[in-house]
Short mmCIF file of C-alpha atoms in Angstrom, two decimals:
data_model
loop_
_atom_site.label_atom_id
_atom_site.label_comp_id
_atom_site.label_asym_id
_atom_site.label_seq_id
_atom_site.Cartn_x
_atom_site.Cartn_y
_atom_site.Cartn_z
CA SER B 1 -45.86 31.27 32.81
CA ALA B 2 -44.00 28.12 32.51
CA ASP B 3 -44.72 26.92 35.70
CA SER B 4 -48.61 26.99 35.29
CA PRO B 5 -50.56 25.52 32.47
CA THR B 6 -53.66 27.94 33.23
CA PRO B 7 -53.14 31.17 31.27
CA THR B 8 -53.58 34.55 33.07
CA ARG B 9 -54.94 37.37 31.07
CA VAL B 10 -53.09 40.55 31.16
CA LEU B 11 -54.32 42.72 28.98
CA LEU B 12 -57.71 43.11 26.63
CA ILE B 13 -57.24 44.51 23.03
CA PRO B 14 -60.28 45.74 21.46
CA ALA B 15 -59.25 44.47 17.91
CA ASN B 16 -58.38 41.50 16.38
CA VAL B 17 -54.66 40.98 16.75
CA VAL B 18 -53.05 39.40 13.82
CA ASP B 19 -49.55 39.63 14.66
CA LEU B 20 -47.36 39.61 17.81
CA ARG B 21 -43.87 40.06 18.06
CA VAL B 22 -41.38 40.24 21.17
CA SER B 23 -38.47 42.93 21.31
CA PRO B 24 -34.98 41.30 20.78
CA ASP B 25 -34.23 42.31 24.89
CA GLY B 26 -37.45 40.85 25.59
CA GLU B 27 -38.74 44.01 27.27
CA GLU B 28 -41.34 45.00 24.68
CA THR B 29 -43.81 43.29 22.49
CA VAL B 30 -45.44 44.88 19.29
CA VAL B 31 -49.04 43.65 18.14
CA LEU B 32 -50.63 44.30 14.76
CA THR B 33 -54.39 44.83 15.09
CA ARG B 34 -57.26 44.53 12.54
CA PRO B 35 -60.79 45.84 13.18
CA GLN B 36 -63.07 43.53 15.28
CA GLY B 37 -66.54 42.62 13.63
CA ARG B 38 -67.70 38.82 12.85
CA PRO B 39 -69.44 38.90 10.30
CA GLU B 40 -68.10 41.92 8.90
CA VAL B 41 -70.61 44.59 7.87
CA PHE B 42 -68.66 47.17 6.48
CA PHE B 43 -64.91 48.17 6.88
CA ASP B 44 -62.73 50.92 5.51
CA CYS B 45 -59.30 49.22 3.89
CA GLY B 46 -56.47 50.15 5.64
CA LYS B 47 -58.48 52.15 8.48
CA ASP B 48 -57.62 50.77 12.31
CA ILE B 49 -54.97 48.35 10.60
CA GLU B 50 -52.77 49.49 13.05
CA VAL B 51 -49.32 48.98 15.31
CA LEU B 52 -49.44 48.97 18.90
CA LEU B 53 -46.57 48.65 21.44
CA LEU B 54 -46.51 47.20 24.72
CA GLN B 55 -44.39 47.24 27.64
CA ASN B 56 -43.95 43.74 28.88
CA SER B 57 -43.29 44.81 32.52
CA ASP B 58 -46.64 46.39 32.68
CA PRO B 59 -48.81 45.25 29.22
CA HIS B 60 -51.34 47.99 30.28
CA GLU B 61 -49.20 50.67 28.80
CA THR B 62 -50.25 50.40 25.25
CA LYS B 63 -48.63 52.88 22.83
CA PRO B 64 -49.97 53.40 19.29
CA VAL B 65 -47.28 53.38 16.71
CA THR B 66 -49.17 53.93 13.64
CA GLY B 67 -52.30 55.92 12.58
CA ASN B 68 -52.76 55.94 8.85
CA LEU B 69 -54.29 54.59 5.58
CA ALA B 70 -51.78 51.91 5.08
CA ASP B 71 -52.59 48.16 5.54
CA GLU B 72 -49.13 46.95 7.51
CA GLU B 73 -48.37 43.35 8.04
CA ARG B 74 -45.77 41.03 8.45
CA VAL B 75 -44.41 43.29 11.17
CA ARG B 76 -40.72 42.64 12.53
CA TRP B 77 -38.20 44.17 14.77
CA SER B 78 -34.67 45.15 13.81
CA LEU B 79 -32.20 43.02 15.12
CA ASP B 80 -30.97 45.62 17.31
CA GLY B 81 -34.20 46.23 18.45
CA GLU B 82 -33.93 49.83 17.51
CA HIS B 83 -36.97 50.09 15.09
CA LEU B 84 -39.47 47.99 13.35
CA PHE B 85 -40.24 47.00 9.88
CA ALA B 86 -43.59 46.13 8.14
CA ARG B 87 -44.50 45.46 4.80
CA VAL B 88 -47.47 47.25 3.05
CA LEU B 89 -49.45 46.06 0.04
CA PHE B 90 -52.58 47.86 0.19
CA GLY B 91 -52.72 51.52 0.89
CA HIS B 92 -49.82 54.23 1.78
CA PRO B 93 -48.92 55.53 4.95
CA ASP B 94 -48.70 59.40 3.60
CA SER B 95 -52.00 58.81 1.44
CA THR B 96 -55.29 60.73 2.29
CA ARG B 97 -57.20 58.01 0.46
CA PHE B 98 -56.83 54.23 -0.13
CA VAL B 99 -54.46 53.51 -2.93
CA MET B 100 -53.06 50.22 -4.62
CA THR B 101 -49.11 49.87 -4.17
CA GLU B 102 -46.71 47.48 -4.93
CA GLY B 103 -45.72 45.75 -1.70
CA ASN B 104 -43.09 47.53 -0.48
CA VAL B 105 -41.14 47.41 3.03
CA PHE B 106 -41.04 50.13 5.57
CA SER B 107 -39.06 51.04 8.13
CA ILE B 108 -41.05 52.25 11.42
CA ASP B 109 -39.90 55.01 13.97
CA LEU B 110 -41.11 53.80 17.44
CA ALA B 111 -40.89 57.32 18.99
CA ALA B 112 -42.63 59.47 16.04
CA GLY B 113 -44.46 56.50 14.15
CA ALA B 114 -43.18 57.74 10.91
CA MET B 115 -42.74 55.33 8.06
CA THR B 116 -39.84 55.29 5.56
CA ASP B 117 -40.41 53.31 2.34
CA LEU B 118 -36.84 51.58 2.06
CA ALA B 119 -37.60 50.58 -1.89
CA PRO B 120 -39.43 53.43 -3.42
CA VAL B 121 -38.51 52.69 -6.92
CA TYR B 122 -38.83 48.97 -6.72
CA SER B 123 -40.38 47.55 -9.80
CA GLY B 124 -41.57 44.40 -8.13
CA THR B 125 -44.02 43.34 -5.18
CA ILE B 126 -41.84 42.28 -2.24
CA ALA B 127 -43.89 39.28 -0.80
CA GLU B 128 -41.43 38.32 2.20
CA TYR B 129 -38.16 39.77 3.77
CA ALA B 130 -35.85 39.19 6.52
CA PRO B 131 -33.96 41.94 8.58
CA LEU B 132 -30.46 41.18 8.81
CA SER B 133 -27.52 41.99 11.66
CA ASP B 134 -26.17 45.06 9.67
CA GLY B 135 -29.36 46.74 9.30
CA SER B 136 -30.18 45.93 5.53
CA VAL B 137 -32.94 43.65 4.72
CA LEU B 138 -33.38 40.64 2.65
CA THR B 139 -36.48 40.74 0.11
CA LEU B 140 -38.29 38.27 -1.63
CA ALA B 141 -40.19 39.84 -4.77
CA ASN B 142 -42.58 38.89 -7.28
CA VAL B 143 -41.12 40.59 -10.35
CA SER B 144 -42.70 39.70 -13.68
CA THR B 145 -43.68 36.18 -13.84
CA GLY B 146 -40.87 34.91 -11.64
CA TYR B 147 -39.37 35.93 -8.02
CA GLN B 148 -36.13 38.05 -7.27
CA PHE B 149 -34.09 38.18 -3.94
CA GLY B 150 -32.91 41.77 -3.29
CA LEU B 151 -31.48 43.66 -0.81
CA ILE B 152 -32.42 47.02 0.61
CA GLY B 153 -31.00 49.30 3.44
CA THR B 154 -32.11 51.72 5.99
CA GLU B 155 -31.15 54.06 3.27
CA ALA B 156 -33.56 54.52 0.73
CA ALA B 157 -31.09 54.49 -1.93
CA MET B 158 -29.71 51.15 -1.14
CA GLU B 159 -31.23 48.67 -3.37
CA ARG B 160 -29.44 45.53 -5.13
CA THR B 161 -30.66 42.52 -6.85
CA LEU B 162 -29.10 39.02 -5.59
CA ALA B 163 -30.55 36.19 -7.49
CA SER B 164 -33.77 35.52 -9.82
CA LEU B 165 -35.85 32.16 -10.15
CA PRO B 166 -38.75 31.77 -12.49
CA GLY B 167 -42.18 30.54 -10.89
CA ARG B 168 -42.93 30.85 -7.39
CA VAL B 169 -40.75 31.42 -3.96
CA SER B 170 -42.16 31.44 -0.46
CA ASN B 171 -41.46 30.97 3.07
CA LEU B 172 -38.15 32.85 3.17
CA THR B 173 -36.10 32.20 6.39
CA VAL B 174 -32.60 33.52 7.50
CA SER B 175 -30.48 32.12 10.35
CA ASN B 176 -29.70 34.68 12.79
CA ASP B 177 -26.09 35.02 11.56
CA GLY B 178 -26.80 35.54 7.85
CA ALA B 179 -24.84 32.43 6.85
CA SER B 180 -27.79 30.24 5.51
CA VAL B 181 -31.13 31.02 3.49
CA ALA B 182 -33.65 28.53 2.93
CA PHE B 183 -36.99 28.86 0.71
CA VAL B 184 -39.70 26.67 -1.12
CA HIS B 185 -39.50 26.76 -4.70
CA SER B 186 -41.72 25.67 -7.32
CA GLY B 187 -40.92 26.21 -11.02
CA PRO B 188 -42.11 25.57 -14.31
CA ARG B 189 -41.24 21.83 -14.75
CA ALA B 190 -41.08 20.91 -10.95
CA PHE B 191 -43.12 21.28 -7.51
CA ASP B 192 -42.48 22.52 -4.24
CA GLU B 193 -39.21 21.97 -2.34
CA VAL B 194 -37.11 23.32 0.01
CA TYR B 195 -34.15 25.15 -1.23
CA TRP B 196 -30.77 26.07 0.64
CA ALA B 197 -28.15 28.67 0.02
CA PRO B 198 -25.06 29.04 2.51
CA GLY B 199 -25.29 33.00 2.73
CA ILE B 200 -27.44 35.92 0.73
CA GLU B 201 -24.49 36.19 -1.51
CA ASP B 202 -24.75 32.69 -2.82
CA LEU B 203 -28.61 32.78 -3.56
CA ASP B 204 -27.98 32.10 -7.26
CA GLU B 205 -26.21 28.32 -6.18
CA ALA B 206 -29.58 27.62 -4.00
CA ARG B 207 -30.26 23.59 -4.58
CA PRO B 208 -32.75 21.71 -3.50
CA ILE B 209 -32.39 19.52 -0.13
CA THR B 210 -35.61 17.76 -0.11
CA LYS B 211 -37.59 15.38 -2.41
CA PHE B 212 -41.03 15.38 -1.26
CA ASN B 213 -43.17 16.10 -4.66
CA GLU B 214 -40.11 14.18 -6.63
CA ASN B 215 -42.87 11.18 -7.75
CA LEU B 216 -45.25 14.22 -8.75
CA SER B 217 -42.43 16.10 -10.85
CA GLN B 218 -41.65 12.97 -12.64
CA GLN B 219 -45.00 12.29 -13.67
CA PRO B 220 -46.59 13.65 -16.81
CA ALA B 221 -46.98 17.48 -16.23
CA PRO B 222 -48.14 20.74 -18.25
CA GLU B 223 -45.04 22.66 -19.39
CA VAL B 224 -45.22 26.33 -18.19
CA GLU B 225 -43.77 29.40 -20.07
CA LYS B 226 -43.92 33.23 -20.04
CA PHE B 227 -45.98 34.49 -23.01
CA THR B 228 -45.84 38.35 -23.76
CA TRP B 229 -47.92 40.44 -26.34
CA THR B 230 -48.70 43.89 -27.18
CA ASN B 231 -52.18 45.53 -26.18
CA ARG B 232 -54.08 48.11 -28.53
CA ASP B 233 -52.36 51.07 -26.19
CA GLY B 234 -49.01 49.47 -27.26
CA ASP B 235 -48.36 48.17 -23.98
CA THR B 236 -46.37 45.13 -23.24
CA ILE B 237 -48.61 42.55 -21.41
CA GLU B 238 -47.48 39.47 -19.95
CA GLY B 239 -48.88 36.12 -18.94
CA VAL B 240 -48.18 32.42 -18.35
CA LEU B 241 -49.12 29.38 -20.80
CA TYR B 242 -50.01 25.97 -19.68
CA TRP B 243 -49.30 23.38 -22.30
CA PRO B 244 -51.15 20.07 -21.88
CA PRO B 245 -48.47 17.12 -20.90
CA GLY B 246 -46.43 16.11 -23.94
CA ILE B 247 -48.20 19.03 -25.94
CA VAL B 248 -45.80 21.93 -26.65
CA ARG B 249 -46.24 24.61 -29.55
CA GLU B 250 -48.98 22.33 -31.45
CA ASP B 251 -51.84 24.24 -33.57
CA GLY B 252 -55.17 24.43 -33.23
CA LEU B 253 -55.66 23.57 -29.33
CA PRO B 254 -58.95 24.03 -27.51
CA THR B 255 -58.19 27.43 -25.25
CA VAL B 256 -59.40 28.54 -21.76
CA VAL B 257 -58.14 32.01 -20.44
CA ASP B 258 -58.08 32.05 -16.80
CA ILE B 259 -58.16 34.88 -15.35
CA HIS B 260 -56.68 35.58 -11.85
CA GLY B 261 -58.45 37.42 -8.90
CA GLY B 262 -57.53 40.89 -6.76
CA PRO B 263 -56.96 42.66 -9.24
CA TRP B 264 -53.85 43.10 -7.30
CA GLY B 265 -52.13 39.52 -7.89
CA SER B 266 -50.19 37.82 -10.82
CA ARG B 267 -49.39 34.32 -12.11
CA THR B 268 -46.01 32.80 -12.44
CA GLU B 269 -44.12 30.37 -14.38
CA ALA B 270 -44.89 27.43 -11.61
CA LEU B 271 -46.65 24.34 -11.18
CA MET B 272 -48.61 24.86 -7.95
CA LEU B 273 -49.44 22.81 -5.33
CA ILE B 274 -50.23 23.93 -1.37
CA SER B 275 -48.24 27.34 -1.80
CA ALA B 276 -51.03 28.63 -3.88
CA PRO B 277 -53.79 26.41 -3.74
CA TRP B 278 -56.16 28.87 -5.57
CA ALA B 279 -53.93 28.27 -8.57
CA HIS B 280 -54.52 24.78 -9.11
CA TYR B 281 -56.96 25.01 -12.07
CA PRO B 282 -54.55 25.76 -15.02
CA SER B 283 -52.68 22.40 -14.41
CA LEU B 284 -55.70 20.81 -14.31
CA LEU B 285 -57.13 22.08 -17.52
CA ALA B 286 -53.91 21.58 -18.98
CA SER B 287 -54.27 17.86 -17.93
CA ARG B 288 -57.20 17.58 -19.62
CA GLY B 289 -55.95 18.80 -23.39
CA TYR B 290 -56.38 22.48 -23.05
CA LEU B 291 -54.07 25.14 -23.62
CA VAL B 292 -54.57 27.69 -20.78
CA LEU B 293 -53.77 31.46 -20.90
CA GLU B 294 -53.51 33.14 -17.32
CA PRO B 295 -53.12 36.79 -18.29
CA ASN B 296 -51.29 39.56 -16.03
CA TYR B 297 -53.26 42.24 -17.15
CA ARG B 298 -52.85 45.90 -16.39
CA GLY B 299 -53.57 46.01 -12.30
CA SER B 300 -51.60 43.09 -11.87
CA THR B 301 -48.76 43.38 -9.39
CA GLY B 302 -44.83 42.75 -10.25
CA ARG B 303 -44.84 45.34 -12.82
CA GLY B 304 -44.27 48.41 -11.03
CA VAL B 305 -46.86 51.11 -9.69
CA ASP B 306 -48.03 52.83 -12.98
CA PHE B 307 -49.00 49.64 -14.11
CA LEU B 308 -50.83 48.56 -11.07
CA ARG B 309 -53.08 51.69 -11.04
CA GLY B 310 -53.44 51.36 -14.64
CA ILE B 311 -56.89 50.29 -14.14
CA GLU B 312 -58.09 53.50 -11.99
CA GLY B 313 -61.14 54.69 -14.14
CA TYR B 314 -60.88 51.79 -16.77
CA SER B 315 -61.55 48.56 -14.56
CA CYS B 316 -63.13 46.74 -16.86
CA SER B 317 -61.96 48.20 -20.14
CA ARG B 318 -58.38 48.20 -20.13
CA PRO B 319 -57.92 44.41 -18.62
CA SER B 320 -60.37 43.15 -21.24
CA ASP B 321 -58.46 44.81 -24.09
CA ASP B 322 -55.26 43.31 -22.33
CA ILE B 323 -56.79 39.77 -22.22
CA LEU B 324 -58.29 40.06 -25.52
CA THR B 325 -55.47 41.02 -27.51
CA GLY B 326 -53.35 38.10 -25.86
CA LEU B 327 -56.09 35.65 -27.17
CA GLU B 328 -55.26 37.50 -30.61
CA ALA B 329 -51.92 36.64 -30.26
CA LEU B 330 -52.36 32.99 -29.50
CA ILE B 331 -54.77 32.97 -32.63
CA GLN B 332 -52.31 34.38 -34.86
CA ARG B 333 -49.59 32.21 -33.83
CA GLY B 334 -52.04 28.98 -34.67
CA TRP B 335 -51.71 27.77 -31.18
CA ALA B 336 -55.25 28.23 -30.04
CA ASN B 337 -58.21 27.22 -32.05
CA PRO B 338 -60.56 30.27 -32.62
CA ASP B 339 -63.84 27.94 -32.52
CA ARG B 340 -63.22 26.40 -29.40
CA LEU B 341 -62.38 29.21 -26.59
CA GLY B 342 -63.35 29.34 -23.44
CA VAL B 343 -63.38 31.95 -20.22
CA MET B 344 -63.33 31.74 -16.76
CA GLY B 345 -62.21 33.58 -13.50
CA TYR B 346 -63.16 34.11 -9.90
CA SER B 347 -63.50 37.08 -8.09
CA TYR B 348 -61.99 40.04 -9.92
CA GLY B 349 -61.35 37.24 -12.62
CA GLY B 350 -65.28 36.69 -12.31
CA LEU B 351 -65.73 40.39 -12.92
CA LEU B 352 -63.51 40.35 -15.99
CA THR B 353 -65.16 37.37 -17.55
CA ASN B 354 -68.61 39.42 -17.17
CA CYS B 355 -66.87 42.15 -18.87
CA LEU B 356 -65.60 39.88 -21.50
CA ILE B 357 -68.49 38.27 -22.45
CA GLY B 358 -70.02 41.80 -23.17
CA ARG B 359 -67.52 42.87 -25.59
CA THR B 360 -67.07 39.26 -27.81
CA ASP B 361 -69.10 36.73 -28.96
CA SER B 362 -65.70 34.47 -29.47
CA PHE B 363 -65.90 32.53 -26.72
CA LYS B 364 -67.93 29.39 -26.71
CA VAL B 365 -68.29 29.16 -22.75
CA ALA B 366 -68.00 31.10 -19.54
CA LEU B 367 -67.46 30.26 -15.90
CA SER B 368 -68.41 33.49 -13.82
CA GLY B 369 -67.15 32.64 -10.17
CA ALA B 370 -68.40 35.54 -7.52
CA GLY B 371 -68.03 38.32 -10.21
CA ILE B 372 -68.87 41.78 -9.63
CA TRP B 373 -72.06 42.63 -12.18
CA ASN B 374 -73.36 45.68 -11.54
CA ASP B 375 -71.01 48.40 -9.76
CA VAL B 376 -73.66 50.20 -8.35
CA SER B 377 -75.61 47.76 -6.48
CA TYR B 378 -71.94 46.43 -5.35
CA PHE B 379 -71.32 49.99 -3.94
CA GLY B 380 -74.13 49.62 -1.39
CA THR B 381 -73.91 46.16 -0.18
CA ALA B 382 -69.98 45.04 -0.59
CA ASP B 383 -68.27 44.82 2.75
CA ASN B 384 -65.44 47.03 1.95
CA SER B 385 -64.85 50.39 0.18
CA GLY B 386 -61.49 49.35 -1.18
CA GLN B 387 -62.89 48.07 -4.85
CA THR B 388 -64.69 51.56 -5.30
CA VAL B 389 -62.07 53.45 -4.04
CA ILE B 390 -59.18 51.75 -6.29
CA ARG B 391 -61.21 51.38 -9.24
CA TYR B 392 -63.26 54.89 -9.24
CA GLY B 393 -61.31 56.96 -7.16
CA GLU B 394 -63.14 57.52 -4.14
CA PHE B 395 -66.39 58.97 -4.98
CA PRO B 396 -69.93 57.57 -4.91
CA PRO B 397 -72.15 56.57 -7.91
CA TRP B 398 -74.65 59.42 -7.62
CA GLU B 399 -71.89 61.70 -8.17
CA ASP B 400 -71.19 60.23 -11.88
CA PRO B 401 -73.60 57.62 -12.73
CA ASP B 402 -72.33 57.59 -16.08
CA PHE B 403 -68.56 56.63 -15.03
CA PHE B 404 -69.94 53.74 -12.94
CA TRP B 405 -72.16 52.66 -15.95
CA LYS B 406 -69.74 52.21 -18.93
CA GLU B 407 -66.97 50.26 -16.83
CA SER B 408 -69.41 48.03 -15.28
CA ALA B 409 -70.31 44.55 -17.05
CA ILE B 410 -73.68 45.12 -16.72
CA SER B 411 -73.63 48.24 -19.21
CA ARG B 412 -73.27 45.16 -22.30
CA ALA B 413 -75.43 42.94 -21.04
CA ALA B 414 -77.32 42.82 -24.55
CA GLU B 415 -74.52 42.09 -26.33
CA ILE B 416 -74.19 38.90 -24.30
CA SER B 417 -74.70 35.28 -25.97
CA THR B 418 -71.59 33.09 -24.47
CA PRO B 419 -73.29 30.41 -22.22
CA THR B 420 -72.26 31.00 -18.87
CA LEU B 421 -72.15 29.12 -15.70
CA ILE B 422 -72.21 31.07 -12.31
CA THR B 423 -70.86 30.26 -9.02
CA ILE B 424 -71.03 32.15 -5.82
CA GLY B 425 -71.08 31.59 -2.13
CA GLY B 426 -74.52 32.11 -0.32
CA GLU B 427 -72.98 34.36 2.36
CA ASP B 428 -70.25 36.13 0.60
CA ARG B 429 -70.12 39.56 1.41
CA ARG B 430 -66.90 40.69 -0.69
CA VAL B 431 -68.81 40.00 -3.87
CA PRO B 432 -72.23 39.87 -2.40
CA THR B 433 -74.54 36.99 -3.46
CA ALA B 434 -76.92 39.06 -5.29
CA GLN B 435 -74.53 39.99 -7.98
CA GLY B 436 -74.63 36.29 -8.94
CA PHE B 437 -78.56 36.64 -8.78
CA GLU B 438 -78.29 39.81 -10.95
CA LEU B 439 -76.18 38.44 -13.62
CA TYR B 440 -78.40 35.12 -13.72
CA ARG B 441 -81.68 37.37 -14.01
CA ALA B 442 -80.27 39.03 -17.13
CA LEU B 443 -78.93 36.34 -19.20
CA GLU B 444 -82.14 33.96 -18.61
CA TRP B 445 -84.29 37.20 -19.51
CA LEU B 446 -81.68 37.47 -22.63
CA GLY B 447 -82.59 33.70 -23.35
CA VAL B 448 -78.69 33.32 -22.90
CA PRO B 449 -77.90 29.75 -21.85
CA THR B 450 -77.08 30.11 -18.00
CA GLU B 451 -77.09 28.34 -14.84
CA LEU B 452 -76.70 29.68 -11.11
CA LEU B 453 -74.80 27.42 -8.42
CA VAL B 454 -75.41 29.19 -5.02
CA PHE B 455 -73.13 27.04 -2.28
CA PRO B 456 -75.04 27.79 1.09
CA GLY B 457 -72.90 28.70 4.06
CA GLU B 458 -69.85 29.68 1.81
CA GLY B 459 -68.29 32.99 1.84
CA HIS B 460 -65.94 34.45 -0.59
CA LEU B 461 -63.50 31.49 -0.28
CA PHE B 462 -65.32 28.24 -0.10
CA ALA B 463 -64.26 26.22 2.97
CA LYS B 464 -66.16 22.47 2.65
CA PRO B 465 -64.28 20.21 0.69
CA ARG B 466 -67.37 18.78 -0.95
CA HIS B 467 -68.68 22.39 -2.01
CA LYS B 468 -65.35 22.96 -3.65
CA LEU B 469 -65.39 19.58 -5.62
CA THR B 470 -69.19 20.14 -6.77
CA LYS B 471 -67.89 23.58 -7.87
CA VAL B 472 -64.93 22.14 -10.08
CA ARG B 473 -66.98 19.07 -11.22
CA ALA B 474 -70.10 21.22 -12.65
CA GLU B 475 -67.39 23.99 -14.40
CA LEU B 476 -65.39 21.01 -15.99
CA ASP B 477 -68.91 19.69 -17.23
CA TRP B 478 -70.00 23.09 -18.07
CA LEU B 479 -66.75 23.54 -20.57
CA ASP B 480 -66.99 19.80 -21.90
CA LYS B 481 -70.80 20.63 -22.90
CA HIS B 482 -69.93 23.85 -24.74
CA MET B 483 -66.86 23.32 -26.03
CA GLY B 484 -66.45 19.83 -26.46
CA GLU B 485 -64.05 17.37 -24.65
CA PRO B 486 -60.49 17.95 -25.41
CA ALA B 487 -58.44 15.35 -26.76
CA ALA B 488 -57.00 12.77 -24.29
CA VAL B 489 -53.40 13.32 -23.08
CA GLY B 490 -51.17 11.12 -20.77
CA HIS B 491 -51.63 11.23 -17.08
#
């Protein structure tokens, strides 16, 4: 109540409420819930992530709207209050098992709970959206290595592209009358700024209205560009190159392959700041004189569902081929020095780092961050079943141990000779800390130069700034030690 500073509890929901939206007429509230449990022990992806409807006149009258294996998020009301919208990235409302999907927007029928995909053939991952007054939806999607504005309607056949931008776009917002659109854009040569356009039909004329990072944008910075190549299966693979400041298309550069996690994710043509703090590394490495390749291997978003699900059953081998053929393409062009190559990644990027060093001795150094090493022990100790379901098709290791073994990095341990620095959180449950110990034990047994840094109290994503700084410093020292310090560039 506005008249009293003391809140009164009117309802206790036995779940974590992660989103709450009041209907346009103020009579109902929709809440998005996730399972309780801290610390989480085990949970099933998509299960118990559901939408509830409350009557504001009597909040105790709660009605489940959904009940499926989809991971709903960003729930919004239509502007007429007749139905709901939700974004779904993980799972699908009609699936009987957890599957990966490109991020799409669904319409939700309040009475029946039925969910309709408004963009079933969309080739990108819809990251954000905004309902419009005519019932259509403005979408912002990651497509390839950039972002695209689109328009979709309550009819599934309606779909139209409005504008495309290289780099990263985020924080989409639209005025109630649709006459103004604002968003944050970070491109290949400019850091985050707020952009404005006079309506959705004029998005290709959007202009920056802030200069928050003008000083940074004027400093020497890496140049970012899209890079494509063909893998051994004949597929076109995309990635992003970060060139050292003032150095573009020069030959013989020390090169680091920086692998994104997920695997459902992708890297775009953007210099990154706060909008994606996990992606700071390529700019840092490029500023130290390295050429950096960020591959969007099979399993990445922004290329369609078939590309996304291309790793099912081949979660180690296929992405490894995509990455190695990209590196070969750089060497063939003369840009990458074949005698000064490094590889790094965190989470799924760590998993692929572990896979790659067992498939080639080309790398002089590896940085493996929180990467899965042994899929059998991972199955029994990780806090979720999503990785196993996505990568192996929802069956346990004992039903086909050979299948688990051949796509697990540990199967090629005897082939590894690359000096490897391993980092992991001491309380990581997403990739259990023991995965780091198993990798370290194997490399030590084999006589491969290795070090293991376990950060006490940290989970899968580090929280303490001093731990983040220690990790980065240790990794840069490891690179310099085993690759040689790169040539100095302007700062």
